[in-house]
Coordinates of C-alpha atoms in Angstrom, one line a residue:
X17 CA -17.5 14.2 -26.8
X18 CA -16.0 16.1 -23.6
X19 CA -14.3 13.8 -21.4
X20 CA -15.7 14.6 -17.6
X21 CA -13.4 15.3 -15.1
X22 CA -13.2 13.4 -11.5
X23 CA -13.4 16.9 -9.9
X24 CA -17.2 16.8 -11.6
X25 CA -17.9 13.3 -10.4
X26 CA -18.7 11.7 -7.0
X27 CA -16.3 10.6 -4.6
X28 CA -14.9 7.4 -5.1
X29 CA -15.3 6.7 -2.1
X30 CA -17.0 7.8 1.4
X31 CA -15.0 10.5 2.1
X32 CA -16.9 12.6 4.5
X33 CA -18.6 9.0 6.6
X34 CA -17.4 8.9 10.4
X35 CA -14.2 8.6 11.1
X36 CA -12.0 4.7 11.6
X37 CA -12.5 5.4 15.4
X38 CA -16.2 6.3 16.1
X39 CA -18.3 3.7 17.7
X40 CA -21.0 3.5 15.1
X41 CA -18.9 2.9 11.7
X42 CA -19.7 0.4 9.3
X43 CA -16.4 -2.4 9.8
X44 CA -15.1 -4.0 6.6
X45 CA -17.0 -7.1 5.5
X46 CA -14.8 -10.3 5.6
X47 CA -14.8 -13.9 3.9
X48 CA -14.5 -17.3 5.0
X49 CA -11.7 -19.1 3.6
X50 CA -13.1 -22.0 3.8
X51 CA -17.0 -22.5 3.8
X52 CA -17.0 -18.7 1.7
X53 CA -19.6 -17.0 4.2
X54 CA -19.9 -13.2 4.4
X55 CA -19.2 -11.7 7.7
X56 CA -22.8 -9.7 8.5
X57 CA -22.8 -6.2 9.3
X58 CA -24.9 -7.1 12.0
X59 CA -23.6 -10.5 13.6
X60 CA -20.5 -12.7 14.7
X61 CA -17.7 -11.5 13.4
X62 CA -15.4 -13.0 11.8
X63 CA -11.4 -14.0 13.1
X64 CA -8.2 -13.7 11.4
X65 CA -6.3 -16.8 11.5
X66 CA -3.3 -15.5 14.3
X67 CA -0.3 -17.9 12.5
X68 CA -0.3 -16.1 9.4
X69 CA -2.8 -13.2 9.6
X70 CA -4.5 -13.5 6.7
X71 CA -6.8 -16.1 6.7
X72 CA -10.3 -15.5 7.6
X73 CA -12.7 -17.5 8.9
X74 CA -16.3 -17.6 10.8
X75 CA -15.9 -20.4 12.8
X76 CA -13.0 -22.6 14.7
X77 CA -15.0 -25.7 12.4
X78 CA -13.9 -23.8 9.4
X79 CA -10.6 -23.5 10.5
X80 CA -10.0 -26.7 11.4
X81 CA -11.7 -28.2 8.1
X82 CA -9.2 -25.9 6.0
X83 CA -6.3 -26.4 8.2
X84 CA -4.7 -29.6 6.0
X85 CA -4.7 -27.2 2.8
X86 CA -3.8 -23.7 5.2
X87 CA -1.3 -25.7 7.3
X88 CA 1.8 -25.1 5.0
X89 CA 1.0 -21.4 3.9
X90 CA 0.5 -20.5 7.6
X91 CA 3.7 -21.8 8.6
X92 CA 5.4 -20.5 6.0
X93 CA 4.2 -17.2 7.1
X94 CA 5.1 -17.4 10.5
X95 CA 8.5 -18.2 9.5
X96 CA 8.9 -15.3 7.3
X97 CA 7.4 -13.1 10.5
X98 CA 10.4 -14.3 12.8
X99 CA 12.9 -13.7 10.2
X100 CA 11.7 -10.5 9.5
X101 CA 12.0 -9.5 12.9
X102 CA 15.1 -7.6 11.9
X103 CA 14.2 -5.2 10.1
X104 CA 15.2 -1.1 8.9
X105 CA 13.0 0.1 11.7
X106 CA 14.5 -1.9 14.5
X107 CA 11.0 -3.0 15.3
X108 CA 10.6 -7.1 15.8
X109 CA 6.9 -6.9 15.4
X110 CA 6.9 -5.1 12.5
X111 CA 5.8 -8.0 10.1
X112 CA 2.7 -8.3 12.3
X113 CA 2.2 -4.9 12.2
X114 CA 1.8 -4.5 8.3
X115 CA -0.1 -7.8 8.5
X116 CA -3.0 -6.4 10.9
X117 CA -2.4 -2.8 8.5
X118 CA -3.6 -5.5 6.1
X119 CA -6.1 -7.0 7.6
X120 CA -7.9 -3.3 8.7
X121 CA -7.8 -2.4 5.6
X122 CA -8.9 -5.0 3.2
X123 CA -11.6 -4.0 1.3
X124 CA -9.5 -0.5 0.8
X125 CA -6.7 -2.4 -0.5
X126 CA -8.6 -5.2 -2.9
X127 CA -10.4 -2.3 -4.8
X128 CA -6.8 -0.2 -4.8
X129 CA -5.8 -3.6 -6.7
X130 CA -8.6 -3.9 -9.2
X131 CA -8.6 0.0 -9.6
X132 CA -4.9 -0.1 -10.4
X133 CA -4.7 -3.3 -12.9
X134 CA -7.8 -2.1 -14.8
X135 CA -10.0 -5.0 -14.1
X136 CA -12.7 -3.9 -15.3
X137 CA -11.6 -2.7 -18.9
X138 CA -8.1 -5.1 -19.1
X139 CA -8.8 -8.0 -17.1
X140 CA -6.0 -10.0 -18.8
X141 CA -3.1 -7.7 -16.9
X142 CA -4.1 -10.1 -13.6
X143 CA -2.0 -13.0 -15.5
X144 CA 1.3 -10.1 -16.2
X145 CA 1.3 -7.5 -13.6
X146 CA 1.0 -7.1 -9.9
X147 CA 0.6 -3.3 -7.7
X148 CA 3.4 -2.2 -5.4
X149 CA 1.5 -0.4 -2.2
X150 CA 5.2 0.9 -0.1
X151 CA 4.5 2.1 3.5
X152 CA 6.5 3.6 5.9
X153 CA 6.2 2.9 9.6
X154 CA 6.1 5.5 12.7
X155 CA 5.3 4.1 15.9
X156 CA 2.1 5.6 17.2
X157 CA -0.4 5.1 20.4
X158 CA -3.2 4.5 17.7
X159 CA -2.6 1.5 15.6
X160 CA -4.3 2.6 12.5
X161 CA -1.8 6.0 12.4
X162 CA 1.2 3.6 12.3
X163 CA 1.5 4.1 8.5
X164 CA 1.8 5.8 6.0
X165 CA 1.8 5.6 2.1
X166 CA 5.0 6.4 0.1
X167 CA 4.3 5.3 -3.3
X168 CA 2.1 2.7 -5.7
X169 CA 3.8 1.1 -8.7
X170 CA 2.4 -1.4 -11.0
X171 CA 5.1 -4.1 -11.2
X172 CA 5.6 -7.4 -13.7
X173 CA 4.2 -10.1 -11.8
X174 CA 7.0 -11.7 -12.0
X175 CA 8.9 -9.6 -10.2
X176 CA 6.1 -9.5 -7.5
X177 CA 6.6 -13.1 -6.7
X178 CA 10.4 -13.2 -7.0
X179 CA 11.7 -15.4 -4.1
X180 CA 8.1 -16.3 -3.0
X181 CA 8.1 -19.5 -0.8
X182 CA 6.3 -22.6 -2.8
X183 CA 3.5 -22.1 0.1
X184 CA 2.7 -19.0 -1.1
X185 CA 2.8 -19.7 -4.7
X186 CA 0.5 -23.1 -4.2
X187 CA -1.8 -20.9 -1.8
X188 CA -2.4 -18.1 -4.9
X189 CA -3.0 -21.3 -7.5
X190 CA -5.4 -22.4 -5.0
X191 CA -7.3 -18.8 -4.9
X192 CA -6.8 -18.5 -8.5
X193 CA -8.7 -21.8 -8.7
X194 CA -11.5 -21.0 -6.5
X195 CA -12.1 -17.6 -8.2
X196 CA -12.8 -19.3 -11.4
X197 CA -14.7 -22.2 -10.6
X198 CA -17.1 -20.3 -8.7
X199 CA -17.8 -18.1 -12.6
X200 CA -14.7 -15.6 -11.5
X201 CA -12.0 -13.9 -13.2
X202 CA -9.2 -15.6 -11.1
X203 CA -6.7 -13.7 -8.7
X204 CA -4.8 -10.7 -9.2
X205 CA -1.5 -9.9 -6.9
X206 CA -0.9 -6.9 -4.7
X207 CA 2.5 -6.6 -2.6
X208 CA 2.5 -4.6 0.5
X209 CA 6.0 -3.1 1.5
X210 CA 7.1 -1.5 4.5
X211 CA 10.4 0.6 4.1
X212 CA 13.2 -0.2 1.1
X213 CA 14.2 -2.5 1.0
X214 CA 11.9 -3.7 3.7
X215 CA 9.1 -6.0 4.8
X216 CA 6.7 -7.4 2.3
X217 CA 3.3 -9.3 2.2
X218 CA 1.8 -10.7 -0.7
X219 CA -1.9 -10.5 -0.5
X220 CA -3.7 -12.5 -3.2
X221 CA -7.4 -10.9 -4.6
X222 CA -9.7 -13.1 -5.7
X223 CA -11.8 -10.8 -8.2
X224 CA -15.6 -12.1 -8.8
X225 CA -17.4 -12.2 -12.2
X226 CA -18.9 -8.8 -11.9
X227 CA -16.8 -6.3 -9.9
X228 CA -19.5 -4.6 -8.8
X229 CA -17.4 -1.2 -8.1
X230 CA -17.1 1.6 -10.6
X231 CA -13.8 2.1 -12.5
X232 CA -12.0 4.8 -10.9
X233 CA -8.2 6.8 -12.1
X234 CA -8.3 8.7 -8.7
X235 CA -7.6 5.5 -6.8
X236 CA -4.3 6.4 -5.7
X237 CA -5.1 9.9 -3.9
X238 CA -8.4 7.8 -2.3
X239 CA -6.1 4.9 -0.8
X240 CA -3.7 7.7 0.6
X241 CA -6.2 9.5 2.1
X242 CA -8.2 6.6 4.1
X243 CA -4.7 5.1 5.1
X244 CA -3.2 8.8 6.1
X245 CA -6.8 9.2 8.4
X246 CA -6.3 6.0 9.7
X247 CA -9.9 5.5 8.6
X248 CA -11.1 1.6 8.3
X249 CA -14.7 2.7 6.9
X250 CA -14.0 2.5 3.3
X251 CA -16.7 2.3 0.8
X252 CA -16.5 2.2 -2.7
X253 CA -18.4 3.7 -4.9
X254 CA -21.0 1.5 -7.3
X255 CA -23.0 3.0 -9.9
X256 CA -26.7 1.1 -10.0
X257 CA -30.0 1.6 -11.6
X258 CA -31.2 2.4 -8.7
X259 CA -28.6 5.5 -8.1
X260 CA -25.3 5.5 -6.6
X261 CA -24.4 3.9 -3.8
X262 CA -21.1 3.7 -1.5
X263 CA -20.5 0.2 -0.3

């Protein structure tokens, strides 16, 4: 049987949607770290913890609820953001830079993840291997043009979590934890890196029973593109009995 190329199949993602900074787009939907809500598209949005920028949550009573288990990632974060204030690029807010990058582009970078590790056909390469996403970093008036990607590599996980601080290795046991009891496959690991060496963030994926998203081997050229637009619309693509859909 012929083996159909991606040029004859649909985007894997929106590709031609409006761009990151029209009014109208569609934002990225977010998750509360510690109730598990889902941010509506039409509603109160969501907030970024500002310690470690990565946590999410929907309310300052979620926050504070999660704080005793948060309290030592966060701060372990914020340490690593002072130290990392010397960096290639002689820019001391670099580290919060790449952790807002992160933040924008979440959903983008969770499906690069599951894309890249095979989740869908290999879900056992979550417990042995991690993906590499290097950046480089150009100051710019627009936030979203501030980087750009270099390369992807898919790395032994062991080597992703080299030198990780026991706050960060607790806080992906925890994720890992909460994936599964909820009927999940766990938590797979992706590394973000600005320069070489340079600035990393470790940014844990918690991967759901059915990754509803259809397997893609053009995920690389899709995550350069949306980060190279500075576009913050991404939508996957999802094959469904009722047709295909982006979201």
């Amino acid at each position: 049987m012929a083996t159909a190329h991606y040029s004859q199949l649909p985007p894997a993602a929106n590709f031609n949607s409006l761009p990151s900074h029209h009014p109208y787009r569609r934002r990225n939907m977010h998750v509360c770290d510690s109730c598990g809500d889902v941010e509506p598209q039409n509603g109160s949005r969501f907030f970024i913890c500002g310690g470690c920028l990565c946590s999410v949550y929907c309310s300052d009573k979620c926050q504070r609820h999660s704080w005793g288990t948060h309290r030592p990632m966060c701060q372990s974060n914020a340490r690593e953001y002072a130290v990392a204030e010397h960096n290639v690029y002689g820019d001391p807010r670099l580290a919060q830079r790449l952790g807002n990058f992160i933040s924008k582009h979440e959903q983008l970078i969770q499906w690069a993840g599951m894309q890249a590790l095979q989740v869908k056909r290999m879900p056992s390469n979550v417990r042995h291997k991690a993906l590499l996403i290097v950046l480089d970093y150009q100051p710019h008036s627009k936030s979203v043009l501030q980087f750009s990607l270099v390369e992807t590599q898919i790395i032994p996980l062991n080597t992703a979590l080299h030198g990780s601080s026991p706050a960060l290795l607790d806080e992906l046991k925890r994720r890992e934890q909460r994936s599964r009891k909820s009927g999940g496959l766990g938590a797979l690991v992706v590394v973000v890196q600005c320069g070489i060496p340079g600035t990393c963030q470790v940014v844990p994926v918690e991967i759901p029973r059915n990754v509803p998203w259809d397997s893609r081997d053009d995920w690389e050229p899709t995550l350069r593109k949306f980060v190279s637009e500075g576009r913050t619309d991404f939508m996957p693509i999802s094959t469904t009995s009722q047709g295909i859909i982006y979201g």
